[in-house]
Structure formats: C-alpha cells, structure tokens
Coordinates of N, CA and C and ligand atoms in Angstrom, one line a residue:
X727 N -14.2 -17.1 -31.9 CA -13.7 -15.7 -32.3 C -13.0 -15.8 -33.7
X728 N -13.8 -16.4 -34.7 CA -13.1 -16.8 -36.1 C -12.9 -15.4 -36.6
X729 N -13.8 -14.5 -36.4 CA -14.0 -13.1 -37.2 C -12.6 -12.4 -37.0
X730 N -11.6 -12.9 -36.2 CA -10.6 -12.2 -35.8 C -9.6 -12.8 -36.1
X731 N -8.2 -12.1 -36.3 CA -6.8 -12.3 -36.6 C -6.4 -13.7 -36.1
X732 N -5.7 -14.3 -35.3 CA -5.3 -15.2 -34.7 C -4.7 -14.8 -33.9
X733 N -3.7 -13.6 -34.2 CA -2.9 -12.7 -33.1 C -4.0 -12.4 -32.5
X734 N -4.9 -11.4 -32.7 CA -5.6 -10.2 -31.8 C -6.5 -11.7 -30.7
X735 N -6.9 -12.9 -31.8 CA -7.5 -13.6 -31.0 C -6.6 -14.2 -29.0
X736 N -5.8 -14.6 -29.9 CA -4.8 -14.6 -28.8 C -4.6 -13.4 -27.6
X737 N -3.8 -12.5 -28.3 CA -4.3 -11.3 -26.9 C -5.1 -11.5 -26.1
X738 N -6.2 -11.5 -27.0 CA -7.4 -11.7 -26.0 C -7.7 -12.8 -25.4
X739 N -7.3 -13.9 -25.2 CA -7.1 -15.0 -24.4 C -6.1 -14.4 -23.4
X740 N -5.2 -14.1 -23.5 CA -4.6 -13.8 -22.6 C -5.2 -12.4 -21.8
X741 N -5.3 -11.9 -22.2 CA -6.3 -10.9 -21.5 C -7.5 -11.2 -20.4
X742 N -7.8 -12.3 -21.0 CA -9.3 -12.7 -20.1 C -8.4 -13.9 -19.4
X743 N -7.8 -14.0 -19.1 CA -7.3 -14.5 -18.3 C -7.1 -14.0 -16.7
X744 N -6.6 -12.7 -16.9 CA -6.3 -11.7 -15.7 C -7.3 -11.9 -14.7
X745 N -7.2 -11.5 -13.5 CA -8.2 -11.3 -12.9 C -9.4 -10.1 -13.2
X746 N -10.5 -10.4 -12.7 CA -11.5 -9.5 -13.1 C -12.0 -9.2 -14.7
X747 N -10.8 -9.8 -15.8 CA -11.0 -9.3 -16.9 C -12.1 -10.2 -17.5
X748 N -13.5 -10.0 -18.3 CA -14.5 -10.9 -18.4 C -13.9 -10.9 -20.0
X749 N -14.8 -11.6 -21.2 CA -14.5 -12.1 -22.0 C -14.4 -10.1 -22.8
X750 N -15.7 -9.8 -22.7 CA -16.0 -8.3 -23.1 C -15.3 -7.2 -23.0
X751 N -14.8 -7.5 -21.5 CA -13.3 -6.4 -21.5 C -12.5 -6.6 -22.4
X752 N -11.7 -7.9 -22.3 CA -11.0 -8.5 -22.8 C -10.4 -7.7 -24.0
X753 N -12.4 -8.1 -24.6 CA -11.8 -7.8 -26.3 C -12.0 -6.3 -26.5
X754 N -12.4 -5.4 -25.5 CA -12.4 -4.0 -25.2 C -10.5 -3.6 -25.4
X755 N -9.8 -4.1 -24.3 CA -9.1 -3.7 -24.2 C -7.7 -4.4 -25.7
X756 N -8.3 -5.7 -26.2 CA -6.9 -6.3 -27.3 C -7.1 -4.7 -28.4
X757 N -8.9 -4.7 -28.4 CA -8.5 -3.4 -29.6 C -8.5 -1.9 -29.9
X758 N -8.5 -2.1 -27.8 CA -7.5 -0.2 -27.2 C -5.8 -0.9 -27.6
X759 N -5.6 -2.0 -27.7 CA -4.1 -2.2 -27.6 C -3.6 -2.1 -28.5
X760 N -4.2 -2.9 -29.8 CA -3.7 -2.7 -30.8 C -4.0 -1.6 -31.7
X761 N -4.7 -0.4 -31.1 CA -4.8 1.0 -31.6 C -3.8 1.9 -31.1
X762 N -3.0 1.6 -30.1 CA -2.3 2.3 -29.7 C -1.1 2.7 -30.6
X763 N -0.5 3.7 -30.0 CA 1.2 4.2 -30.8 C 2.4 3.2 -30.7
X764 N 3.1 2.5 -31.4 CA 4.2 1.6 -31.2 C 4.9 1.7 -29.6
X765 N 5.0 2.9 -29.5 CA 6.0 3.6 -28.2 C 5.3 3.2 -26.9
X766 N 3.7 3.6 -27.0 CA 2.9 2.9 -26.1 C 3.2 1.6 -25.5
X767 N 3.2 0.7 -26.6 CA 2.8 -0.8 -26.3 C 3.9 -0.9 -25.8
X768 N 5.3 -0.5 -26.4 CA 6.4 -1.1 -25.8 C 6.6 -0.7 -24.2
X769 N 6.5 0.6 -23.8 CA 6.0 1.0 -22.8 C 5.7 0.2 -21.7
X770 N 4.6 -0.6 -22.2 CA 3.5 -1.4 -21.2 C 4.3 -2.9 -21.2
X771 N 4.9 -3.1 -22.4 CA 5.3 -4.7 -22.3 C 6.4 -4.7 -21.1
X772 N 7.8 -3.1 -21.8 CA 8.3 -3.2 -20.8 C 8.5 -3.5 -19.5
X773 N 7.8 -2.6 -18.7 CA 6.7 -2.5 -17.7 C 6.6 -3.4 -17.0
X774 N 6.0 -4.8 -18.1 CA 5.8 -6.0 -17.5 C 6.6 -6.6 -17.2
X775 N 7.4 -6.9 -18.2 CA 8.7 -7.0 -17.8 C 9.8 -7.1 -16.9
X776 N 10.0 -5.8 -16.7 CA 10.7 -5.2 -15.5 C 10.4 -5.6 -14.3
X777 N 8.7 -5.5 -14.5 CA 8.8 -5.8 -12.6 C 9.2 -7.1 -12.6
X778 N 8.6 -8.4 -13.7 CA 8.7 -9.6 -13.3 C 10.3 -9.8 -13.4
X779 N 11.0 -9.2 -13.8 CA 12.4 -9.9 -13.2 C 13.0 -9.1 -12.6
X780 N 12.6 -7.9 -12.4 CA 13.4 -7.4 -10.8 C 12.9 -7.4 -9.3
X781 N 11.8 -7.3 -9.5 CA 11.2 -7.8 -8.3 C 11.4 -8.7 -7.7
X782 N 11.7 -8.7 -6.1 CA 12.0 -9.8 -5.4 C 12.0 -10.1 -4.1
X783 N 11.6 -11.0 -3.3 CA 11.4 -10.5 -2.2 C 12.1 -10.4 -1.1
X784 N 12.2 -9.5 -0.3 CA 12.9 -8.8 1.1 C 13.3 -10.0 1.5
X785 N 14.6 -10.1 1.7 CA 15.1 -11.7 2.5 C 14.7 -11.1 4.2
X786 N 14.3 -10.5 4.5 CA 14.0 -10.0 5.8 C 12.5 -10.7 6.2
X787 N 11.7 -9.6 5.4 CA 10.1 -9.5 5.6 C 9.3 -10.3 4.5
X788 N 9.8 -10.6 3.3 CA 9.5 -11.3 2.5 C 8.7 -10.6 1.4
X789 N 8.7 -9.3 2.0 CA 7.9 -8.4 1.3 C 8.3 -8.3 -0.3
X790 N 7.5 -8.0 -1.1 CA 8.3 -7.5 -2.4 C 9.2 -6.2 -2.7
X791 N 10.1 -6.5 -3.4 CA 11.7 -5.3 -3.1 C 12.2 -4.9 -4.2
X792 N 12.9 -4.1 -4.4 CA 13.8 -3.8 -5.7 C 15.0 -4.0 -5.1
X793 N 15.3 -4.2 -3.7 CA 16.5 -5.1 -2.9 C 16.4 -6.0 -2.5
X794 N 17.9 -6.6 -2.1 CA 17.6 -7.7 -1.3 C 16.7 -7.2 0.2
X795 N 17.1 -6.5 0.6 CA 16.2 -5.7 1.8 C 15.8 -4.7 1.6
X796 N 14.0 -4.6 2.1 CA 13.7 -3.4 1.9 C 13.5 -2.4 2.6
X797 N 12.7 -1.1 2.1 CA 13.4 0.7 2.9 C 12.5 -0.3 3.9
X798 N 11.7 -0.8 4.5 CA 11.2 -1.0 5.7 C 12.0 -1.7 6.6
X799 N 12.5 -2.8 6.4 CA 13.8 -3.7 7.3 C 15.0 -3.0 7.2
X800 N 14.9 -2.0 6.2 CA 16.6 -1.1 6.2 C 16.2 -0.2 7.0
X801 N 15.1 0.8 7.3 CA 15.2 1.6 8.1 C 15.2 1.8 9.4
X802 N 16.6 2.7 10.2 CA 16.7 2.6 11.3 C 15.7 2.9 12.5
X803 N 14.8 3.6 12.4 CA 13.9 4.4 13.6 C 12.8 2.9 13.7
X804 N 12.6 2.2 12.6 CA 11.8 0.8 13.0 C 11.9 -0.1 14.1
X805 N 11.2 -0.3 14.9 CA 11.3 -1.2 16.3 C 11.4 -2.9 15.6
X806 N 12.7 -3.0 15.5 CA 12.5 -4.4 14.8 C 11.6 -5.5 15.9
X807 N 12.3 -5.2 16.9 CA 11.4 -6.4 17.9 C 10.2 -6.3 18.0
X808 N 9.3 -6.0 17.0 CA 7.9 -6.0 17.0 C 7.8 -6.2 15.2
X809 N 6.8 -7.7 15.3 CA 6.9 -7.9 13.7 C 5.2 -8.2 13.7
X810 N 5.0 -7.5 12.9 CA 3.1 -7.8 12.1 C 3.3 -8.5 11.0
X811 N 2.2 -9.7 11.7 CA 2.3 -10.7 10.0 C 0.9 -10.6 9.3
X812 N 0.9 -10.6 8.1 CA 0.2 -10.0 7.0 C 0.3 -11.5 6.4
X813 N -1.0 -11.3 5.3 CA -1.1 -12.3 4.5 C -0.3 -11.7 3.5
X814 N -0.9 -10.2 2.9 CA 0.0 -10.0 1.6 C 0.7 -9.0 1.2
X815 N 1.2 -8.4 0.6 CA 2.5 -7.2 0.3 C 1.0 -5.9 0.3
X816 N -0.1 -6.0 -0.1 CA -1.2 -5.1 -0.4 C -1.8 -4.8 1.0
X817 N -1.8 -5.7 2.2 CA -2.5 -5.7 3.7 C -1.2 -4.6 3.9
X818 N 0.0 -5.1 4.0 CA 1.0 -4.4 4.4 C 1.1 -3.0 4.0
X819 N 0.7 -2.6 2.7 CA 0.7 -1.0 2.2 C -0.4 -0.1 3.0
X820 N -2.0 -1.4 3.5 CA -2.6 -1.0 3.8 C -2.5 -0.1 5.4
X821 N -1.4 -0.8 6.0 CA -1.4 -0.6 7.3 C -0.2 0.7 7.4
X822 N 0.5 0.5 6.1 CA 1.9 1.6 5.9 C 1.2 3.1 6.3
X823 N 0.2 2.8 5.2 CA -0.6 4.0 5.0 C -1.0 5.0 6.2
X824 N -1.3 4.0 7.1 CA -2.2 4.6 8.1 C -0.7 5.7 9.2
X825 N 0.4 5.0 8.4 CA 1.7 5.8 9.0 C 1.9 5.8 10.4
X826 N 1.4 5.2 11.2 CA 1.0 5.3 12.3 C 1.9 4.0 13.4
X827 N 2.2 3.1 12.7 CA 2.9 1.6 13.0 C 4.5 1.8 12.9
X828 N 4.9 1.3 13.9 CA 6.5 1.6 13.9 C 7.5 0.5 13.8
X829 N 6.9 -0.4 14.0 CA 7.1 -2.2 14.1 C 7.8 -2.3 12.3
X830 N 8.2 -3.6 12.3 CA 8.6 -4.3 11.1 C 7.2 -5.2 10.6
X831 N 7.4 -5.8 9.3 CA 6.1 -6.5 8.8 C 7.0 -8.1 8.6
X832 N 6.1 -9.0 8.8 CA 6.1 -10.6 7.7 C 5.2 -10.6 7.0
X833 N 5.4 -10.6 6.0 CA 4.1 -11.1 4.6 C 4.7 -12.4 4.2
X834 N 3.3 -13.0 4.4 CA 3.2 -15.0 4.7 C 3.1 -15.1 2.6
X835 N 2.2 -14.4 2.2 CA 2.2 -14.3 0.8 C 1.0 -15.8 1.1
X836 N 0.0 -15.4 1.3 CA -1.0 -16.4 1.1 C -1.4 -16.9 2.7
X837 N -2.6 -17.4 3.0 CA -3.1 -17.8 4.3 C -3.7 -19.5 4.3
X838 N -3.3 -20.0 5.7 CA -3.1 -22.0 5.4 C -4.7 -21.6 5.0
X839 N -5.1 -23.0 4.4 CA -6.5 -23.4 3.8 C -7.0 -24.7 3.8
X840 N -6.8 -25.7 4.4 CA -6.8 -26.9 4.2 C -8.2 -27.4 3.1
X841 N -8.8 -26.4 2.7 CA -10.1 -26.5 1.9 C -9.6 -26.7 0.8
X842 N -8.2 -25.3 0.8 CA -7.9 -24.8 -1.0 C -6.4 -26.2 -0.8
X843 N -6.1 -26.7 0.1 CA -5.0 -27.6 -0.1 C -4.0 -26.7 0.4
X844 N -3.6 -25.3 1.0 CA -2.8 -24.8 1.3 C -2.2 -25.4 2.8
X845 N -1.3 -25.7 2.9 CA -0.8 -25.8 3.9 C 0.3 -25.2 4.5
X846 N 1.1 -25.0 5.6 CA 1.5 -24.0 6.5 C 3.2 -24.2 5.6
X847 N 3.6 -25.4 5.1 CA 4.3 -25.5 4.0 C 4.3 -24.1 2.4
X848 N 3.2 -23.9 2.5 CA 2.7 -22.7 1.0 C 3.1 -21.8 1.2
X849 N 3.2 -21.4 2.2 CA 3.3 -19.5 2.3 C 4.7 -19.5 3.4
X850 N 4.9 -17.9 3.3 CA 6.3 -18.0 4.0 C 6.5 -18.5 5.0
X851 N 6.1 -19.4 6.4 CA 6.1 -19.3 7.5 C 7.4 -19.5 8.0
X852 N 8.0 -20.6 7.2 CA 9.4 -21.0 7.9 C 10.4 -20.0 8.2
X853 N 10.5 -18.6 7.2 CA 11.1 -17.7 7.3 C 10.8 -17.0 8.4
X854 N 9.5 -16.5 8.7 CA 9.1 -16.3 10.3 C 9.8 -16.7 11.5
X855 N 10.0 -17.9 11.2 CA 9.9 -18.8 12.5 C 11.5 -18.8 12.4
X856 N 12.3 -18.5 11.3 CA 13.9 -18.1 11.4 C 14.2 -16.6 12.1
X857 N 13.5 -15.5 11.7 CA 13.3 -14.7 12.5 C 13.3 -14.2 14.1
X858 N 12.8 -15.3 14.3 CA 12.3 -15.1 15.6 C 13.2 -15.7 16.8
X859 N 14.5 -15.8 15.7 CA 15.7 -16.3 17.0 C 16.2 -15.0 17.3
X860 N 16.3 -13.9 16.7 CA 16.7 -12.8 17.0 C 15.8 -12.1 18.4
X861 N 16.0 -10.9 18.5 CA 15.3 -10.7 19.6 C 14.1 -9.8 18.9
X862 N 13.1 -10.5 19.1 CA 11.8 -10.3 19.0 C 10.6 -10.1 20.5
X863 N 10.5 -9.1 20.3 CA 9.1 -8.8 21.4 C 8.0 -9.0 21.7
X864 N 7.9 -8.8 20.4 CA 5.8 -9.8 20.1 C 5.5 -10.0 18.4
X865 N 5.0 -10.7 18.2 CA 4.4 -10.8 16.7 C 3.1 -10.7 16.7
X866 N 2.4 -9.4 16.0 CA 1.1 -9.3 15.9 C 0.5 -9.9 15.0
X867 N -0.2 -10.6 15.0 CA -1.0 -11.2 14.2 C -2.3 -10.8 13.1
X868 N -2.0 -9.7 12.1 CA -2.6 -9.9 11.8 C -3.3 -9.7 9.8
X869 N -3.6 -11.4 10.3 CA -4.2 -12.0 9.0 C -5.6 -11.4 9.0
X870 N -6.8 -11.7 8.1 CA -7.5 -11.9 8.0 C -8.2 -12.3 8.7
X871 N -9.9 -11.5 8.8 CA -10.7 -12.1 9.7 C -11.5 -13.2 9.0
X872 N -11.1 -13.8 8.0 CA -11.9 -14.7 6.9 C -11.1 -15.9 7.7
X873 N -11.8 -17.3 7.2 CA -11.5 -18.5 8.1 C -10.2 -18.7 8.0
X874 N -9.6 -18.4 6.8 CA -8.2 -18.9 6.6 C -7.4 -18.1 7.1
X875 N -7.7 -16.7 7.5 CA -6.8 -15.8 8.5 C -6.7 -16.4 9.7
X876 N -8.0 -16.8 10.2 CA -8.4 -17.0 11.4 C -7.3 -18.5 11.8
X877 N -7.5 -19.4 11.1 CA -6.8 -20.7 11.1 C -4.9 -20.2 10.8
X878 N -5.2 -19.4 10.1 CA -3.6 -19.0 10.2 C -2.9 -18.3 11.5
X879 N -3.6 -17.2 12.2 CA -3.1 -16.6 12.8 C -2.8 -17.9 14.3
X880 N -4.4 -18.8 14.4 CA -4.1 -19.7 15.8 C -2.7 -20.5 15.5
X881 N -2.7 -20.2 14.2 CA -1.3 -21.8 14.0 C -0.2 -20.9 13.9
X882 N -0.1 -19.7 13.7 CA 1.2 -19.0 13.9 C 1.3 -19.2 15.1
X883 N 0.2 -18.7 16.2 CA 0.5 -18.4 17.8 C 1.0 -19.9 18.9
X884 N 0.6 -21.2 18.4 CA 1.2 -22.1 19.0 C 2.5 -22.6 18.7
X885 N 2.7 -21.3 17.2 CA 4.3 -22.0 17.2 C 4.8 -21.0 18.2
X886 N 4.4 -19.5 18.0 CA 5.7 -18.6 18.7 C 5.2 -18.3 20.5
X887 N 4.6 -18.9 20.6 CA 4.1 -18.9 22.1 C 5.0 -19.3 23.1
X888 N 5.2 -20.9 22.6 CA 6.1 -21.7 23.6 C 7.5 -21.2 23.6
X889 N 8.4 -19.8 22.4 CA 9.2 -19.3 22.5 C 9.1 -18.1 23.6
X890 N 8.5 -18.0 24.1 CA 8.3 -16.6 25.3 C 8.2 -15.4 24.4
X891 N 7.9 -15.5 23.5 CA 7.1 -14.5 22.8 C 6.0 -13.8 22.7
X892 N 5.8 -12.6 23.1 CA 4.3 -11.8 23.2 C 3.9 -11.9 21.7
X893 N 2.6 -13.0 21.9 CA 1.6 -12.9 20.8 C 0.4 -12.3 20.7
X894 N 0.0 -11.4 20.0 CA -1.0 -10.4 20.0 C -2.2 -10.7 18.4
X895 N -3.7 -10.7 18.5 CA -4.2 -10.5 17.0 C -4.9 -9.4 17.6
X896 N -4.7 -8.6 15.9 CA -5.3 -7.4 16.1 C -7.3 -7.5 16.1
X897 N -7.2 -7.0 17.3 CA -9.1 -6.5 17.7 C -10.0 -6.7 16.3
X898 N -11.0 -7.6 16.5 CA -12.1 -7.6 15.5 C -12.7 -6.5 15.6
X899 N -13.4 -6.0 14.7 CA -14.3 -4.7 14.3 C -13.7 -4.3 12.7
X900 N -12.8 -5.5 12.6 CA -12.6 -5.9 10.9 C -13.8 -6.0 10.7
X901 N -14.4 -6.5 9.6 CA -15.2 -7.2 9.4 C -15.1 -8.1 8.7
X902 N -16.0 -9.4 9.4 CA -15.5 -10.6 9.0 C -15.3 -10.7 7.6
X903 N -14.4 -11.5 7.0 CA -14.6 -11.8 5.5 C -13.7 -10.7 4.6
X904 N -13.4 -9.8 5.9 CA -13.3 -8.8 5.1 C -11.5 -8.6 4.7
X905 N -11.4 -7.9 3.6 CA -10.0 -8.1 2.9 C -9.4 -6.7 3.5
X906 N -8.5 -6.4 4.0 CA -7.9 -6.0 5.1 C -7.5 -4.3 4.0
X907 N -6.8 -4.7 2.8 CA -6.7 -3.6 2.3 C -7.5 -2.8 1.8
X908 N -9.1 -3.1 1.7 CA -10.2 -2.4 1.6 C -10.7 -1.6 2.8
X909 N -10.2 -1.9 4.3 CA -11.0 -1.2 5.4 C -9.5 0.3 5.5
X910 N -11.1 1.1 6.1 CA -10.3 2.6 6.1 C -9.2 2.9 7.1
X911 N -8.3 3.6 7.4 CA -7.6 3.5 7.7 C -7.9 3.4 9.6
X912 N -8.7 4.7 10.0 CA -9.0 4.5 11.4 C -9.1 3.2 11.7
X913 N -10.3 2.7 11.2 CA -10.4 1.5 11.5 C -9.1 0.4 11.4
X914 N -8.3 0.2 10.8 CA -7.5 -0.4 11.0 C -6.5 -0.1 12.4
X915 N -6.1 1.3 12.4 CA -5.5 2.0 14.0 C -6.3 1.6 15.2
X916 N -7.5 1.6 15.1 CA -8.3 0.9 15.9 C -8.0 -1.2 16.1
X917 N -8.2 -1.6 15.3 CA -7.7 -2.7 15.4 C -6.2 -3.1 15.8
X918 N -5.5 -2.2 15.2 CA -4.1 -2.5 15.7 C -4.2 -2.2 17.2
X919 N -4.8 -1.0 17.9 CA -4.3 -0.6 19.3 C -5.2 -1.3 19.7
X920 N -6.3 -1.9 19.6 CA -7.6 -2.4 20.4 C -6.5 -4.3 20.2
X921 N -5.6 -4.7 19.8 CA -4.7 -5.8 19.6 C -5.2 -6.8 21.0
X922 N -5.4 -7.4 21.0 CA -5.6 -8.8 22.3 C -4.4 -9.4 22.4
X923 N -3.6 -9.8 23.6 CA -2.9 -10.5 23.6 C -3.4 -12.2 23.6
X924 N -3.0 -13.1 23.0 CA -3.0 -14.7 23.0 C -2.5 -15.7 23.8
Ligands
ZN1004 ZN1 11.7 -6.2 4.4

C-alpha cells in the first residue's frame, strides 16, 4: 500500500484486523474515516475508549457491567436459585430478549476446546463453582450445541451434580453448530421449557 500516507496505511491495518473486516472494507472504511468532521472521529475514538475502561464484569454473573453488579444480579423479582450458563454476554442478551426467563445467568466467556487448547482453566468456571455454595436450585445448561458447548456443558454437569444440584441442558431443536444468538426467539422458549434434566 505504498500509494498511501503511512498514517492512513496504518488505519488500515488496523482496521482489517477486526473481525469480518476484509482488506477492501478496510480501506473503504480508513477513507469514510478520514473524510469525516473532527467532532465525528473524536466521537468514535471516545466511544472506544469508554467502553474499554469501564466496562467490567458482574462479580456475580460475570456478565459485562457498568457495575460491580449488574441490573440482572441486582434485581429483586429474579429467582436467584436458578442460574443459566451461557458461553457469552451476546447468548445471554439472546435469551433476555425472549423476556420470558426469570432465573439469573453465568457467562463462562468462552467454551472448553481441547482442539483450540482451551481448557476448563480459560473461561469463568471457577466462579460458577463459587456460586453454587449459596443456595442454588438447578443450573441450566445452556452452551452451545457445537462440540465445544457440548463438551462444556457434560463437564459443567459432573462438577455440579455430586453437589445435589438439579442439572438441566436446554432441549436440542437448536441447531447443531448453531450460535445461540442467531436462533429466534420461540425457538429458544422452546428449548429452555423442552430443558432435560442430567
Ligand atoms: Zn450479574
């Protein structure tokens, strides 16, 4: 990219970086950027900014917060003794949505992989498993019907099992592979209520 600045070239390295951004976006978007109004850009940098140092996650649910706890673990009408564990803060909005769930959430923030090197170490589990000295009812399980949900959810359930804990994964008619915050909402109410116990 000699034909270009060194700045704009840069941007654009960084830009194709992001997910989904290909080299063509990329340079679509360094010279929507640098056509923009001063006020704009600062805007957006802000933006970036902001969330990355206030954001934080729920010492509760692990979820991401603007508190140390968030309106979901602060709010009273929630059945705490029922916790759904999620791979990620985006499954969790998925299921918010459906408005329908009364329970608390754990977001693991990633599912074990022994393929990708992830192990039960990587993602929140420990915090889970601190949880669960309080009084808890059941933990619903539900990860991903992709292998690494699948392998996550059996390894959640032999930890919280031998605690006398009702363990439940929510009903296939996911579809396999399938990424949890893409399916519609019925369908998900259906998987939650259609839930198997383990
Ligand atoms: Zn929380």
């Amino acid at each position: 990219m000699e034909a270009y600045s060194t700045h704009l070239t840069s941007l654009m390295e960084e830009l194709s970086a992001l997910p989904g951004i290909g080299k063509k976006s990329a340079e679509r978007m360094a010279f929507f950027l640098v056509g923009l109004p001063e006020q704009r850009v600062k805007r957006l940098t802000d933006a970036i900014t902001s969330a990355k140092q206030n954001i934080r996650y729920c010492r509760i649910c692990q979820n991401f917060s603007d508190e140390e706890i968030c309106p979901i673990c602060a709010k009273e009408g929630r059945d705490k003794g029922k916790i759904m564990v999620v791979e990620t803060p985006r499954d969790l909005a998925a299921y918010e949505r459906t408005g329908k769930y009364e329970g608390v959430y754990h977001v693991l923030h990633g599912a074990i992989s022994p393929m990708l090197g992830i192990g039960p170490k990587d993602i929140r589990l420990k915090e889970l498993i601190t949880r669960l000295e309080g009084n808890v009812e059941e933990v619903i399980l539900a990860t991903g019907s992709s292998l690494e949900g699948e392998t996550t959810a059996m390894y959640i359930a032999k930890l919280v099992k031998p605690a006398g804990i009702r363990v439940s994964r929510i009903a296939s008619g996911v579809p396999v592979g399938g990424e949890l915050e893409n399916i519609d909402e019925v369908t998900l109410l259906r998987a939650l209520e259609g839930r198997i116990e383990l």
